[in-house]
PDB file of C-alpha atoms and ligand atoms in Angstrom:
ATOM      1  CA  UNK A   1      -0.012   0.019   0.251  1.00 93.00           C
ATOM      2  CA  UNK A   2       1.124   3.376  -0.924  1.00 96.00           C
ATOM      3  CA  UNK A   3       0.336   6.223   1.102  1.00 97.00           C
ATOM      4  CA  UNK A   4       0.350   9.410  -0.990  1.00 96.00           C
ATOM      5  CA  UNK A   5      -0.240  12.715   1.415  1.00 98.00           C
ATOM      6  CA  UNK A   6      -1.611  15.464  -0.007  1.00 97.00           C
ATOM      7  CA  UNK A   7      -0.763  18.839   1.954  1.00 97.00           C
ATOM      8  CA  UNK A   8      -3.284  21.021   1.116  1.00 98.00           C
ATOM      9  CA  UNK A   9      -6.465  19.445   3.053  1.00 98.00           C
ATOM     10  CA  UNK A  10      -8.195  21.100   5.077  1.00 98.00           C
ATOM     11  CA  UNK A  11      -6.729  19.718   8.569  1.00 98.00           C
ATOM     12  CA  UNK A  12      -3.051  20.397   7.229  1.00 98.00           C
ATOM     13  CA  UNK A  13      -4.140  23.930   6.546  1.00 98.00           C
ATOM     14  CA  UNK A  14      -5.218  24.048  10.402  1.00 98.00           C
ATOM     15  CA  UNK A  15      -2.226  22.753  11.446  1.00 98.00           C
ATOM     16  CA  UNK A  16       0.053  25.480   9.954  1.00 98.00           C
ATOM     17  CA  UNK A  17      -2.194  28.088  11.368  1.00 98.00           C
ATOM     18  CA  UNK A  18      -4.080  28.975   8.252  1.00 98.00           C
ATOM     19  CA  UNK A  19      -7.395  28.599   8.764  1.00 97.00           C
ATOM     20  CA  UNK A  20      -8.593  28.514  12.219  1.00 98.00           C
ATOM     21  CA  UNK A  21      -9.697  25.704  15.057  1.00 98.00           C
ATOM     22  CA  UNK A  22     -11.388  25.459  18.000  1.00 98.00           C
ATOM     23  CA  UNK A  23      -8.825  23.719  20.108  1.00 98.00           C
ATOM     24  CA  UNK A  24      -9.572  21.275  22.769  1.00 98.00           C
ATOM     25  CA  UNK A  25      -6.323  19.844  23.086  1.00 98.00           C
ATOM     26  CA  UNK A  26      -2.692  19.803  21.960  1.00 98.00           C
ATOM     27  CA  UNK A  27       0.649  18.483  22.726  1.00 98.00           C
ATOM     28  CA  UNK A  28       3.765  17.617  20.602  1.00 98.00           C
ATOM     29  CA  UNK A  29       2.293  15.008  18.628  1.00 98.00           C
ATOM     30  CA  UNK A  30      -1.572  15.685  17.963  1.00 99.00           C
ATOM     31  CA  UNK A  31      -3.812  18.268  18.183  1.00 99.00           C
ATOM     32  CA  UNK A  32      -8.210  18.176  19.015  1.00 99.00           C
ATOM     33  CA  UNK A  33     -10.251  20.515  17.846  1.00 98.00           C
ATOM     34  CA  UNK A  34     -14.336  20.659  17.859  1.00 98.00           C
ATOM     35  CA  UNK A  35     -15.764  19.759  14.420  1.00 98.00           C
ATOM     36  CA  UNK A  36     -17.426  21.952  12.205  1.00 98.00           C
ATOM     37  CA  UNK A  37     -20.791  20.316  11.844  1.00 98.00           C
ATOM     38  CA  UNK A  38     -21.331  18.492  15.424  1.00 98.00           C
ATOM     39  CA  UNK A  39     -23.284  15.511  15.309  1.00 97.00           C
ATOM     40  CA  UNK A  40     -23.762  15.405  19.024  1.00 98.00           C
ATOM     41  CA  UNK A  41     -23.130  17.601  22.023  1.00 98.00           C
ATOM     42  CA  UNK A  42     -19.783  16.254  21.972  1.00 98.00           C
ATOM     43  CA  UNK A  43     -17.440  15.695  18.605  1.00 98.00           C
ATOM     44  CA  UNK A  44     -14.022  16.113  18.785  1.00 99.00           C
ATOM     45  CA  UNK A  45     -11.760  15.568  16.291  1.00 99.00           C
ATOM     46  CA  UNK A  46      -7.860  14.195  16.693  1.00 99.00           C
ATOM     47  CA  UNK A  47      -5.074  14.710  14.149  1.00 99.00           C
ATOM     48  CA  UNK A  48      -1.505  13.629  14.651  1.00 98.00           C
ATOM     49  CA  UNK A  49       0.887  16.188  13.713  1.00 98.00           C
ATOM     50  CA  UNK A  50       2.663  14.405  11.200  1.00 98.00           C
ATOM     51  CA  UNK A  51       1.548  13.648   7.371  1.00 98.00           C
ATOM     52  CA  UNK A  52      -0.277  10.451   7.975  1.00 98.00           C
ATOM     53  CA  UNK A  53      -3.508  10.089   5.638  1.00 98.00           C
ATOM     54  CA  UNK A  54      -5.389   7.386   7.478  1.00 98.00           C
ATOM     55  CA  UNK A  55      -5.407   4.834  11.056  1.00 98.00           C
ATOM     56  CA  UNK A  56      -3.837   2.381   8.713  1.00 98.00           C
ATOM     57  CA  UNK A  57      -1.184   4.568   7.467  1.00 98.00           C
ATOM     58  CA  UNK A  58      -0.508   6.039  10.936  1.00 98.00           C
ATOM     59  CA  UNK A  59      -0.373   2.668  12.617  1.00 98.00           C
ATOM     60  CA  UNK A  60       1.630   1.169  10.029  1.00 98.00           C
ATOM     61  CA  UNK A  61       4.717   4.199   9.793  1.00 98.00           C
ATOM     62  CA  UNK A  62       4.387   7.144  13.141  1.00 98.00           C
ATOM     63  CA  UNK A  63       6.839   6.235  15.221  1.00 98.00           C
ATOM     64  CA  UNK A  64       6.455   5.329  19.111  1.00 98.00           C
ATOM     65  CA  UNK A  65       6.224   8.275  20.596  1.00 98.00           C
ATOM     66  CA  UNK A  66       4.198   9.653  17.914  1.00 98.00           C
ATOM     67  CA  UNK A  67       1.727   6.835  18.641  1.00 98.00           C
ATOM     68  CA  UNK A  68       1.775   7.652  22.400  1.00 98.00           C
ATOM     69  CA  UNK A  69       1.459  11.193  21.800  1.00 98.00           C
ATOM     70  CA  UNK A  70      -1.591  10.148  19.558  1.00 98.00           C
ATOM     71  CA  UNK A  71      -3.108   8.201  22.473  1.00 98.00           C
ATOM     72  CA  UNK A  72      -2.461  10.855  24.996  1.00 98.00           C
ATOM     73  CA  UNK A  73      -4.716  13.046  23.172  1.00 98.00           C
ATOM     74  CA  UNK A  74      -7.536  10.074  22.937  1.00 98.00           C
ATOM     75  CA  UNK A  75      -7.389   9.947  26.740  1.00 98.00           C
ATOM     76  CA  UNK A  76      -7.708  13.817  27.582  1.00 98.00           C
ATOM     77  CA  UNK A  77     -10.197  14.831  25.288  1.00 98.00           C
ATOM     78  CA  UNK A  78     -11.947  11.971  26.828  1.00 98.00           C
ATOM     79  CA  UNK A  79     -11.348  13.351  30.572  1.00 98.00           C
ATOM     80  CA  UNK A  80     -11.932  16.976  29.283  1.00 98.00           C
ATOM     81  CA  UNK A  81     -15.647  16.511  27.494  1.00 98.00           C
ATOM     82  CA  UNK A  82     -16.375  14.173  30.024  1.00 98.00           C
ATOM     83  CA  UNK A  83     -18.214  11.312  27.838  1.00 98.00           C
ATOM     84  CA  UNK A  84     -18.041   9.023  31.081  1.00 98.00           C
ATOM     85  CA  UNK A  85     -21.305   7.564  29.680  1.00 98.00           C
ATOM     86  CA  UNK A  86     -19.995   6.235  26.443  1.00 98.00           C
ATOM     87  CA  UNK A  87     -18.799   7.701  23.315  1.00 98.00           C
ATOM     88  CA  UNK A  88     -17.958   6.410  19.824  1.00 98.00           C
ATOM     89  CA  UNK A  89     -14.328   6.785  18.308  1.00 98.00           C
ATOM     90  CA  UNK A  90     -14.630   6.829  14.687  1.00 98.00           C
ATOM     91  CA  UNK A  91     -11.962   6.670  11.824  1.00 98.00           C
ATOM     92  CA  UNK A  92     -14.059   6.678   8.011  1.00 98.00           C
ATOM     93  CA  UNK A  93     -10.885   5.174   6.108  1.00 98.00           C
ATOM     94  CA  UNK A  94     -10.935   5.958   2.119  1.00 98.00           C
ATOM     95  CA  UNK A  95     -13.489   5.152  -0.069  1.00 98.00           C
ATOM     96  CA  UNK A  96     -15.695   2.532   1.159  1.00 97.00           C
ATOM     97  CA  UNK A  97     -15.132   4.183   4.648  1.00 97.00           C
ATOM     98  CA  UNK A  98     -16.383   7.632   3.541  1.00 97.00           C
ATOM     99  CA  UNK A  99     -13.480   9.414   4.577  1.00 98.00           C
ATOM    100  CA  UNK A 100     -13.842  13.106   3.636  1.00 98.00           C
ATOM    101  CA  UNK A 101      -9.986  14.843   4.109  1.00 98.00           C
ATOM    102  CA  UNK A 102      -7.425  12.739   3.528  1.00 98.00           C
ATOM    103  CA  UNK A 103      -5.206  13.912   6.955  1.00 98.00           C
ATOM    104  CA  UNK A 104      -5.921  11.053   9.181  1.00 98.00           C
ATOM    105  CA  UNK A 105      -8.330  11.931  12.115  1.00 98.00           C
ATOM    106  CA  UNK A 106     -10.323  10.123  15.067  1.00 98.00           C
ATOM    107  CA  UNK A 107     -13.700  11.360  15.947  1.00 98.00           C
ATOM    108  CA  UNK A 108     -15.026  11.282  19.321  1.00 98.00           C
ATOM    109  CA  UNK A 109     -18.790  11.546  19.217  1.00 98.00           C
ATOM    110  CA  UNK A 110     -20.655  11.599  22.545  1.00 98.00           C
ATOM    111  CA  UNK A 111     -22.725  13.445  25.025  1.00 98.00           C
ATOM    112  CA  UNK A 112     -26.219  11.836  24.188  1.00 98.00           C
ATOM    113  CA  UNK A 113     -27.402   8.374  23.313  1.00 97.00           C
ATOM    114  CA  UNK A 114     -25.811   6.845  20.171  1.00 96.00           C
ATOM    115  CA  UNK A 115     -27.955   4.790  17.798  1.00 94.00           C
ATOM    116  CA  UNK A 116     -26.482   1.543  16.151  1.00 92.00           C
ATOM    117  CA  UNK A 117     -23.572   1.454  14.868  1.00 88.00           C
ATOM    118  CA  UNK A 118     -24.503   1.307  11.342  1.00 85.00           C
ATOM    119  CA  UNK A 119     -27.070   2.858   9.185  1.00 78.00           C
ATOM    120  CA  UNK A 120     -26.691   0.453   5.577  1.00 68.00           C
TER     121      UNK A 120
HETATM  122  P1  AMP B 201     -14.351  12.098   7.875  1.00 81.16           P
HETATM  123  O1  AMP B 201     -15.576  12.084   6.670  1.00 81.16           O
HETATM  124  O2  AMP B 201     -14.219  11.196   8.647  1.00 81.16           O
HETATM  125  O3  AMP B 201     -13.150  12.773   6.929  1.00 81.16           O
HETATM  126  O4  AMP B 201     -14.680  13.800   8.351  1.00 81.16           O
HETATM  127  C1  AMP B 201     -14.623  15.261   8.006  1.00 81.16           C
HETATM  128  C2  AMP B 201     -14.388  15.957   9.039  1.00 81.16           C
HETATM  129  O5  AMP B 201     -14.263  17.109   9.220  1.00 81.16           O
HETATM  130  C3  AMP B 201     -15.827  15.843   8.874  1.00 81.16           C
HETATM  131  O6  AMP B 201     -17.251  15.447   9.893  1.00 81.16           O
HETATM  132  C4  AMP B 201     -16.465  17.546   9.129  1.00 81.16           C
HETATM  133  O7  AMP B 201     -17.570  18.353   9.932  1.00 81.16           O
HETATM  134  C5  AMP B 201     -15.401  18.187   9.764  1.00 81.16           C
HETATM  135  N1  AMP B 201     -14.276  19.375   9.345  1.00 81.16           N
HETATM  136  C6  AMP B 201     -14.499  19.931   8.099  1.00 81.16           C
HETATM  137  N2  AMP B 201     -13.830  20.597   8.079  1.00 81.16           N
HETATM  138  C7  AMP B 201     -13.535  21.373   8.782  1.00 81.16           C
HETATM  139  C8  AMP B 201     -13.247  22.540   9.576  1.00 81.16           C
HETATM  140  N3  AMP B 201     -12.419  23.463   9.596  1.00 81.16           N
HETATM  141  N4  AMP B 201     -13.007  22.665  11.173  1.00 81.16           N
HETATM  142  C9  AMP B 201     -13.239  21.455  12.171  1.00 81.16           C
HETATM  143  N5  AMP B 201     -13.901  20.270  11.443  1.00 81.16           N
HETATM  144  C10 AMP B 201     -13.821  20.488   9.987  1.00 81.16           C
END
């Protein structure tokens, strides 16, 4: 599998500070911010700062420090958003997964009772 990163994607622009975001948490390796079209009371996106297109790309090629930093951001987002009653973590991937932005991101969605996982 070859992963071709496009540095003009919208999350790359957010990381470069070219467009604003509502930051929830940031560390050396990851940034978390509110989704611009929230699907639930809590809808936060967590992205690595490195140029990874998808979950499988990140899992294969990110360094242990990058992966640890990303998971630390997941923990902090869950703590800061108080999703103690539960949440859903989603990483849509490529065409079948209906991924719109080609920079790896994990959605953390919660704050209300969600429906079953797949609608189709
Ligand atoms: P996906 O289909 O998994 O690639 O989801 C991309 C997500 O990015 C969608 O939920 C969008 O609402 C969200 N999004 C797109 N542009 C922005 C932005 N500028 N700031 C925050 N979230 C965004």
